[in-house]
GROMACS .gro file of C-alpha atoms in nm:
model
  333
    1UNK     CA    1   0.662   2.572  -1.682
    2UNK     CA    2   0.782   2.810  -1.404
    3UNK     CA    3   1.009   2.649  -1.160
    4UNK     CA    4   0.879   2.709  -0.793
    5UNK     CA    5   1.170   2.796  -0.523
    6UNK     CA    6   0.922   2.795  -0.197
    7UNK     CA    7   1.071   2.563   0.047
    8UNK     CA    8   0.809   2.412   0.198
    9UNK     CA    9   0.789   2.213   0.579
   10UNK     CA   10   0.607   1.911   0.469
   11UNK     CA   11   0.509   1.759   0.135
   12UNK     CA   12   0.378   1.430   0.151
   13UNK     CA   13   0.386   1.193  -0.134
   14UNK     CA   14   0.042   0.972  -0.142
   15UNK     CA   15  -0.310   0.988  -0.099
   16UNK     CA   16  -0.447   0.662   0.021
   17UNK     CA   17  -0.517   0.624   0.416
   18UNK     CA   18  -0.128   0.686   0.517
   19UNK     CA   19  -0.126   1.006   0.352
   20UNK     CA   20  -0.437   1.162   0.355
   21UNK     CA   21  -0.397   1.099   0.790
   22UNK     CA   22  -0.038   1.208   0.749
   23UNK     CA   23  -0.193   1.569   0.608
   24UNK     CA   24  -0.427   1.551   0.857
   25UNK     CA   25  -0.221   1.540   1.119
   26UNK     CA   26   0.045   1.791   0.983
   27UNK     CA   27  -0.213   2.053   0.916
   28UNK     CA   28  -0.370   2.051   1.208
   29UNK     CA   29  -0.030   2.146   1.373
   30UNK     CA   30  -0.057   2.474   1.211
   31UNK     CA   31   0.203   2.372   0.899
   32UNK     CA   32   0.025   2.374   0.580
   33UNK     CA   33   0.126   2.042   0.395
   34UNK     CA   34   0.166   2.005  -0.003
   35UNK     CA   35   0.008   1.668  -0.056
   36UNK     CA   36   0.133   1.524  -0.403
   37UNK     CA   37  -0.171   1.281  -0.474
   38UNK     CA   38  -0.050   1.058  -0.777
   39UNK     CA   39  -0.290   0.915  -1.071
   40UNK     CA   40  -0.486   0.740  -0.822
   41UNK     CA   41  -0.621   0.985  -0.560
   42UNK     CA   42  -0.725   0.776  -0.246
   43UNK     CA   43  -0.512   0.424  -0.323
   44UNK     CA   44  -0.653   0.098  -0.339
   45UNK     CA   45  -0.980   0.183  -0.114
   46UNK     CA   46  -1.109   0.352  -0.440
   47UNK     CA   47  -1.138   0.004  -0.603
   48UNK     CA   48  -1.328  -0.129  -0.275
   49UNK     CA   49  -1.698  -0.135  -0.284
   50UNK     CA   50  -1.771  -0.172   0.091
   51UNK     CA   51  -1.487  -0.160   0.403
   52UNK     CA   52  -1.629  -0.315   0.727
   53UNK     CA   53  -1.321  -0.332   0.892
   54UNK     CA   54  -1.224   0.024   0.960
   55UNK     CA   55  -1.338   0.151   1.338
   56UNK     CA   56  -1.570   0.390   1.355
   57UNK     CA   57  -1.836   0.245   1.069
   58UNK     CA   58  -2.052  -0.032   1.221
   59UNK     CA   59  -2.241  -0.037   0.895
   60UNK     CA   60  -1.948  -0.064   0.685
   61UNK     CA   61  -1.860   0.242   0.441
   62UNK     CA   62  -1.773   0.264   0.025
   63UNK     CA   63  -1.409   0.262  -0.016
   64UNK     CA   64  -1.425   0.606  -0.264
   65UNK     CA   65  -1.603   0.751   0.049
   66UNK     CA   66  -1.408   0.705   0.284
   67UNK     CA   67  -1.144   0.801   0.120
   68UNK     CA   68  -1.327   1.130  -0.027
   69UNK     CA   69  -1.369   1.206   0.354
   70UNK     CA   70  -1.032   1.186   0.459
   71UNK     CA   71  -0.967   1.403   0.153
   72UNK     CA   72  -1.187   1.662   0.289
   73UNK     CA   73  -1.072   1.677   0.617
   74UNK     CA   74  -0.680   1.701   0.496
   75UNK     CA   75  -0.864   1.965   0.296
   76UNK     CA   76  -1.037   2.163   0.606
   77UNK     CA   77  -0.709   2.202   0.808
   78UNK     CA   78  -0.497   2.333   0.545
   79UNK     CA   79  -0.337   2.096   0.344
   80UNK     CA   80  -0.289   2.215  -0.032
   81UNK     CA   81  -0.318   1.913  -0.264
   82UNK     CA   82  -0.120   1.904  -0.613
   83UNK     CA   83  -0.259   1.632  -0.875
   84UNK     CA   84  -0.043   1.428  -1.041
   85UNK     CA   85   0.254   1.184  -1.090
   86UNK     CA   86   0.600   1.246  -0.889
   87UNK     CA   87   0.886   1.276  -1.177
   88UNK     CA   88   1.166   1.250  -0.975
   89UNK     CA   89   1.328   1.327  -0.653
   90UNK     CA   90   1.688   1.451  -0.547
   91UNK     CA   91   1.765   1.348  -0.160
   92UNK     CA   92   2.067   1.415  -0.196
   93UNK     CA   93   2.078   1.716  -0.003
   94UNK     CA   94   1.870   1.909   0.263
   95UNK     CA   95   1.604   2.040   0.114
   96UNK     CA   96   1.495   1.789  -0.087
   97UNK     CA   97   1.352   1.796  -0.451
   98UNK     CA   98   0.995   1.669  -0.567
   99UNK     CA   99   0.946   1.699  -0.950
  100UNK     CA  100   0.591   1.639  -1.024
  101UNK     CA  101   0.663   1.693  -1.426
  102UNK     CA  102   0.875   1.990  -1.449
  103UNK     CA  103   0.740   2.203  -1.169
  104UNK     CA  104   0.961   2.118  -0.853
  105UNK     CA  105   0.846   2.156  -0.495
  106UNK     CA  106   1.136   2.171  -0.221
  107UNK     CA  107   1.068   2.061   0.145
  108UNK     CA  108   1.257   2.041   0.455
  109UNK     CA  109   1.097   1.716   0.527
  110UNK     CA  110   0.935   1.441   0.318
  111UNK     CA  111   0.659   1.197   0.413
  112UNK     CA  112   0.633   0.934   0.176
  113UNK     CA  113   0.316   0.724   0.125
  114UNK     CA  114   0.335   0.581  -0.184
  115UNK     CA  115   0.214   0.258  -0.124
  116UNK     CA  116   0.224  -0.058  -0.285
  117UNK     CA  117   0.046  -0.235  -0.576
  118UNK     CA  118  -0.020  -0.603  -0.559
  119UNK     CA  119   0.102  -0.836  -0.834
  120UNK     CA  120  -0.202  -0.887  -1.065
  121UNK     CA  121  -0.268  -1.166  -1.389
  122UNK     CA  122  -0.282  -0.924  -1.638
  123UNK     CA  123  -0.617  -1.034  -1.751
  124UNK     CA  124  -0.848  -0.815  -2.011
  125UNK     CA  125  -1.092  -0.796  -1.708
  126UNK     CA  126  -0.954  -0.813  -1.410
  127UNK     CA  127  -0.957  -0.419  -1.364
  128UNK     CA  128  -1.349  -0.405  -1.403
  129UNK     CA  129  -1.387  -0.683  -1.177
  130UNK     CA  130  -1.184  -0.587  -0.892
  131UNK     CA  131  -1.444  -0.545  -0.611
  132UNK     CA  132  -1.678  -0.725  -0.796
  133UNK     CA  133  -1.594  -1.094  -0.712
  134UNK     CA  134  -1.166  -1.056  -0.744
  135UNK     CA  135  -0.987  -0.921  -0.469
  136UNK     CA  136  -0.614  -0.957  -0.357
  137UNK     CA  137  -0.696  -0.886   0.025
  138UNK     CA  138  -0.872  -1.176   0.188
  139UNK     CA  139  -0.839  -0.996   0.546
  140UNK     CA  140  -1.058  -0.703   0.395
  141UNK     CA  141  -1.301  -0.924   0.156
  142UNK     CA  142  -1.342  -1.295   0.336
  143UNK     CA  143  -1.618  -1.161   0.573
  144UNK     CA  144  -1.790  -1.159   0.209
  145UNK     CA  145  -1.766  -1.499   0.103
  146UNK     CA  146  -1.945  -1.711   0.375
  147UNK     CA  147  -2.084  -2.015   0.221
  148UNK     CA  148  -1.989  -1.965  -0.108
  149UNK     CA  149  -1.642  -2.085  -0.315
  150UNK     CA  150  -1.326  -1.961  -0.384
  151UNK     CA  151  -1.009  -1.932  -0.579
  152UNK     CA  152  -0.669  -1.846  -0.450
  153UNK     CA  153  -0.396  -1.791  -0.710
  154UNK     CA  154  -0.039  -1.858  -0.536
  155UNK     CA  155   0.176  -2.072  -0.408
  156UNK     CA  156   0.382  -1.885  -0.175
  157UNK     CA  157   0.324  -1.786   0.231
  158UNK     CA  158   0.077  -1.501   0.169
  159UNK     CA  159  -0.110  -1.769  -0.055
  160UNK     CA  160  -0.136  -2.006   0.225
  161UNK     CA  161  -0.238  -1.738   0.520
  162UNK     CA  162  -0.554  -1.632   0.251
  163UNK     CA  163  -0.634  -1.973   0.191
  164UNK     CA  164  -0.649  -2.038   0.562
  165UNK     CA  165  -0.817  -1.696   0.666
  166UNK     CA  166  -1.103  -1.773   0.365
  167UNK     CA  167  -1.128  -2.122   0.500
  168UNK     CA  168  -1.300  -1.971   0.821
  169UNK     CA  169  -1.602  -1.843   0.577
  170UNK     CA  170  -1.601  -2.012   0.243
  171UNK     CA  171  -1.719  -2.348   0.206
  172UNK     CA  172  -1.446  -2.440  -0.001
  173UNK     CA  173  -1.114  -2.287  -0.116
  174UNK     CA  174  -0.915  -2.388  -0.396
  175UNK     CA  175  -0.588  -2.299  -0.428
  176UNK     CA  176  -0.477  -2.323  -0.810
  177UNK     CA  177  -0.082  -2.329  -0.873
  178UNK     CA  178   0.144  -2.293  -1.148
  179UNK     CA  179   0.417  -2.527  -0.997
  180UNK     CA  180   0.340  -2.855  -0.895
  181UNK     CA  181   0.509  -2.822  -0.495
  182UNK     CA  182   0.422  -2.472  -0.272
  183UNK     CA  183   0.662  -2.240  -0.238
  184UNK     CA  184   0.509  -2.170   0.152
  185UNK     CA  185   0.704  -2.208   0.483
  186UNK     CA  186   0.628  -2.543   0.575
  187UNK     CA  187   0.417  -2.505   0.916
  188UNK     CA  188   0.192  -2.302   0.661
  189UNK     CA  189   0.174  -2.578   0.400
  190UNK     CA  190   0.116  -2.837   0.672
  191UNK     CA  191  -0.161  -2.604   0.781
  192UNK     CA  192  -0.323  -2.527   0.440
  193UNK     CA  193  -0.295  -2.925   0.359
  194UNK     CA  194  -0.476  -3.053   0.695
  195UNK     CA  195  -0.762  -2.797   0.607
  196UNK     CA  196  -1.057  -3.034   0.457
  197UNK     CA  197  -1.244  -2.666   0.343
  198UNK     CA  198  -0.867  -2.649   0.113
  199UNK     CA  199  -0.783  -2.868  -0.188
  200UNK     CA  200  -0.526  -2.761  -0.403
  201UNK     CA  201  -0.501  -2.731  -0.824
  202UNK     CA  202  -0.169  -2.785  -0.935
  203UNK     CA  203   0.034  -2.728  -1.296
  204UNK     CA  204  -0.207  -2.475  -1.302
  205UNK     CA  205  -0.330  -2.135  -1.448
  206UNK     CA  206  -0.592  -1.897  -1.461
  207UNK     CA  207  -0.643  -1.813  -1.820
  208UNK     CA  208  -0.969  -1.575  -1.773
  209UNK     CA  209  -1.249  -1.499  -1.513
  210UNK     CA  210  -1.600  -1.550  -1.595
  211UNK     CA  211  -1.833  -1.281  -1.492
  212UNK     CA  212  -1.950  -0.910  -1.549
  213UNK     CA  213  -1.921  -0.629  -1.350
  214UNK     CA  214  -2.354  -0.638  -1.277
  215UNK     CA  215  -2.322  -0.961  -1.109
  216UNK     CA  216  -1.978  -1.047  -1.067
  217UNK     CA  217  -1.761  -1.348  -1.050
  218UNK     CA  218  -1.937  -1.719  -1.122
  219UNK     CA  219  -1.581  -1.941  -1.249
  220UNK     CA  220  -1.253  -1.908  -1.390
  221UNK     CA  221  -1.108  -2.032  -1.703
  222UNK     CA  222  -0.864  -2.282  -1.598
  223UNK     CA  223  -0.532  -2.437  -1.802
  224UNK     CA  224  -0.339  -2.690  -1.735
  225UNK     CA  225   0.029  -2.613  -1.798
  226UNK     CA  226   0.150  -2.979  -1.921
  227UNK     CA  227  -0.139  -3.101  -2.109
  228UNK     CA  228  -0.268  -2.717  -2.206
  229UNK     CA  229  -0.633  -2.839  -2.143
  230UNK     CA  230  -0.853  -2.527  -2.034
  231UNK     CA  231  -1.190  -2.586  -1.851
  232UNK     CA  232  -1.474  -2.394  -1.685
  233UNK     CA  233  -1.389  -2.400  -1.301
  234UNK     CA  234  -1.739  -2.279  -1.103
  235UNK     CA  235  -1.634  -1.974  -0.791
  236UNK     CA  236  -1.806  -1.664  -0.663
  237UNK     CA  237  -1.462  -1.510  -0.593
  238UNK     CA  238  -1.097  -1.498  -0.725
  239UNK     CA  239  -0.832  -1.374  -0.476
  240UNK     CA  240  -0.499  -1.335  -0.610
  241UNK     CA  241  -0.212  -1.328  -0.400
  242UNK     CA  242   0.111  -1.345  -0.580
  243UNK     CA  243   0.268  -1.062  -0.428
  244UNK     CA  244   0.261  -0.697  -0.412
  245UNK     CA  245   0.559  -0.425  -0.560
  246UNK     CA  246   0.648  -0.117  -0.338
  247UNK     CA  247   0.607   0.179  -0.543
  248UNK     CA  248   0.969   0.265  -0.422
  249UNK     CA  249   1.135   0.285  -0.735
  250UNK     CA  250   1.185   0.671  -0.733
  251UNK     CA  251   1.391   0.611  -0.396
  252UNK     CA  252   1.589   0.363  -0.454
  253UNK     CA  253   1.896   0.570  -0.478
  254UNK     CA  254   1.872   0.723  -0.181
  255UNK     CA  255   1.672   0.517   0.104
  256UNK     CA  256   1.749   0.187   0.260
  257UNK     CA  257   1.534  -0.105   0.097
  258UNK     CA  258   1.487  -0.473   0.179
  259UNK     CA  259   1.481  -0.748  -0.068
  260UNK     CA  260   1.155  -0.697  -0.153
  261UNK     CA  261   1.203  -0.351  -0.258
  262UNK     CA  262   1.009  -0.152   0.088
  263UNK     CA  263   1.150   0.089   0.265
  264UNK     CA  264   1.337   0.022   0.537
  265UNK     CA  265   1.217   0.197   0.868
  266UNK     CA  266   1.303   0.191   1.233
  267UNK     CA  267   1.221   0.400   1.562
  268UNK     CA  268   0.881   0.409   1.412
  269UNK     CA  269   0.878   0.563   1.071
  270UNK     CA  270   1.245   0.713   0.978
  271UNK     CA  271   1.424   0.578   0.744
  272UNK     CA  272   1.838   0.634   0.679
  273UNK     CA  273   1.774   1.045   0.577
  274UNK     CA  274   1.669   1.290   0.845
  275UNK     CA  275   1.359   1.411   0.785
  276UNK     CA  276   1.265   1.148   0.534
  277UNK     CA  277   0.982   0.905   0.677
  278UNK     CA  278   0.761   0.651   0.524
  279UNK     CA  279   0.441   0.555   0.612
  280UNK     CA  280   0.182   0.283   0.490
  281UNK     CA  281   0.239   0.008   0.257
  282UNK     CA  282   0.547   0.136   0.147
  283UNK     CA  283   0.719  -0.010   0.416
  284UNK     CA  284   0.430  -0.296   0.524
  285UNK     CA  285   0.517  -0.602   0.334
  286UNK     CA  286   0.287  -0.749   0.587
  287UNK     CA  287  -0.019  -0.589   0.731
  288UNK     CA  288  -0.102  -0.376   0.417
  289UNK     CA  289  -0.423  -0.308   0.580
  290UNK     CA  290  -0.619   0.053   0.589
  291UNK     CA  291  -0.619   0.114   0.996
  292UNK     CA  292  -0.231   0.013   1.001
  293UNK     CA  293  -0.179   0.235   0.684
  294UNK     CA  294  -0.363   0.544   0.871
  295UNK     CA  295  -0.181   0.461   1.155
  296UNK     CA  296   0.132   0.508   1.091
  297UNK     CA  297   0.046   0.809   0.864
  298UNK     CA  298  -0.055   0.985   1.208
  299UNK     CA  299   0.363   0.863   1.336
  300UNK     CA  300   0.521   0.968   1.062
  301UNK     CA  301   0.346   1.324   1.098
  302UNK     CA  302   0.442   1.356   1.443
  303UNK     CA  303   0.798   1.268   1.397
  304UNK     CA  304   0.821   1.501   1.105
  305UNK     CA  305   0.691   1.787   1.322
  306UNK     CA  306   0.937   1.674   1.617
  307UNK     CA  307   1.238   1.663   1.312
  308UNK     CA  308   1.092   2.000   1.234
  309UNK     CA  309   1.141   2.202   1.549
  310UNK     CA  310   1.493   2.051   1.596
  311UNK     CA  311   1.551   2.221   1.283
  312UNK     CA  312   1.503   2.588   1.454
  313UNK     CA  313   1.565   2.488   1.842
  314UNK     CA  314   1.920   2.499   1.865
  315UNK     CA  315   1.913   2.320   2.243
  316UNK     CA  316   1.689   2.040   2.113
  317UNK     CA  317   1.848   1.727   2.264
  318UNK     CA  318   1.637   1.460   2.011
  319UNK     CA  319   1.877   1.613   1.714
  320UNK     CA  320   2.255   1.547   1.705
  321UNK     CA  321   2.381   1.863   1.697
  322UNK     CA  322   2.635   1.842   1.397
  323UNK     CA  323   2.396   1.719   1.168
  324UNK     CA  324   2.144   1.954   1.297
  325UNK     CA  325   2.366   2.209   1.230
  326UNK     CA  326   2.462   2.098   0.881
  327UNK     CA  327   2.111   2.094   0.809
  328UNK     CA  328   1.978   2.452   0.905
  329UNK     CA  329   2.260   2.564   0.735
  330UNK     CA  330   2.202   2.450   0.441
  331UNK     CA  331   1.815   2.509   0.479
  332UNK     CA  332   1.931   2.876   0.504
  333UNK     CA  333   2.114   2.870   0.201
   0.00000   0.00000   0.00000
């Protein structure tokens, strides 16, 4: 494949919320974004069959169209989209390398949105059923489960705060657990424990999820890890919330990480490289929610433009001069 040499401003890495708002925003400020969309165009909303918690739709709206419409208004302002997977980057110096296969894009600044993916069972049909009676967002989905029952799968702090949250709609929650003690802070446990809507499952799996994609989720398939005796266990929904991985693995070289793997940020969206900013789940190990995502989308667009004019206003006081310097020079290379 021909190798591309256009430097470009902006090229944002991501296409749910984060960086479909990040293009927005950058294209509307008259720079014409490259907006590297991944295998999954539009992020987790594209599993989500109805989002009532996103301002502007008292109604609710289809996670694919909401999504779709964010694409389309990147789309009106000017921001040039490029399907597929990102290869490989090289931040090692100003500009900075995007491979997506062999073709490589260079920018003066990078906004990355790649997002994170939560920690799933590995199930045969999970996948189909995602939306359709399993979720791993009890914020976005609990509103959906009034008077019904539930399964949580975890044992850990995020477990705990979905147990809780689901409590306020579901008439009962159970919370099935490999291990036989919580792995939770312990104000949460006490919390989750005190709930009467909560009881708790422990030595214990979920081997498979009964239901089909017409009418969703009616039980799990249940073992229990020191006897190995499986039984039927009656729900209309399976949350699972054993984590989530930041789809940082590309950066890790380069960018400043926590334990967990997200990218570090401060002063709103910059992380350790200038010009390099993150937006979304990325670097949320805790909201992970589609307003929050958007939102900082829109900062990390209007600190990338602000980076950006440093880069040719040689009096701009917001840049330290040297490494200002150091980078138009070798941006004029």
């Amino acid at each position: 494949m021909p190798v591309r040499e256009e430097i470009h401003d902006q090229i944002i890495l991501g296409s749910g919320p984060a960086g479909y708002t990040a293009a927005i925003y950058t294209a509307r400020s008259n720079c014409c974004p490259i907006l590297i969309s991944g295998l999954e165009p539009g992020g987790q909303l594209t599993g989500t069959t109805l989002v009532e918690n996103f301002p502007g739709f008292p109604d609710g709206i289809d996670g694919p169209e909401l999504m779709e419409a964010m694409r389309q208004q990147a789309e009106k302002f000017g921001t040039v989209f490029v399907h597929g997977e990102v290869s490989r980057v090289d931040l090692s110096e100003h500009p900075y390398k995007v491979w997506v296969g062999e073709d490589l894009h260079r920018c003066r600044s990078l906004i990355i949105c790649t997002g994170a993916s939560p920690r799933m069972l590995g199930l045969p049909n999970e996948k189909d059923l995602y939306g359709r009676g399993v979720s791993v967002c009890a914020t976005c989905d609990g509103f959906f489960y009034r008077d019904k029952e539930v399964v949580v799968v975890g044992g850990g702090d995020t477990a705990m705060e979905d147990a809780l949250f689901l409590a306020r709609f579901a008439t009962r929650v159970t919370v099935v657990h490999r291990r036989n003690e919580l792995r939770a802070s312990q104000p949460l446990q006490q919390r989750a424990r005190e709930n009467t809507r909560i009881q708790f499952v422990w030595d214990t799996v979920v081997t498979g999820i009964l239901g089909d994609t017409e009418k969703g989720v009616h039980g799990v398939q249940l073992q229990h890890l020191p006897t190995g005796k499986e039984e039927e266990y009656p729900c209309d929904g399976l949350f699972i919330a054993i984590g989530h991985v930041p789809n940082t693995l590309l950066f890790e070289t380069y960018l400043d990480l926590d334990d967990w793997g997200y990218i570090l940020t401060r002063n709103g969206t910059e992380t350790n490289l200038p010009g390099v900013f993150a937006a979304g789940d990325v670097q949320d190990p805790f909201f992970r929610q589609a307003i929050t995502a958007a939102g900082t989308g829109c900062m990390a667009a209007m600190q990338s433009q602000r980076f950006l004019e440093c880069l040719e206003d040689a009096d701009c006081k917001k840049c330290h001069s040297l490494q200002k310097r150091r980078l138009v020079s070798q941006t004029e290379d």
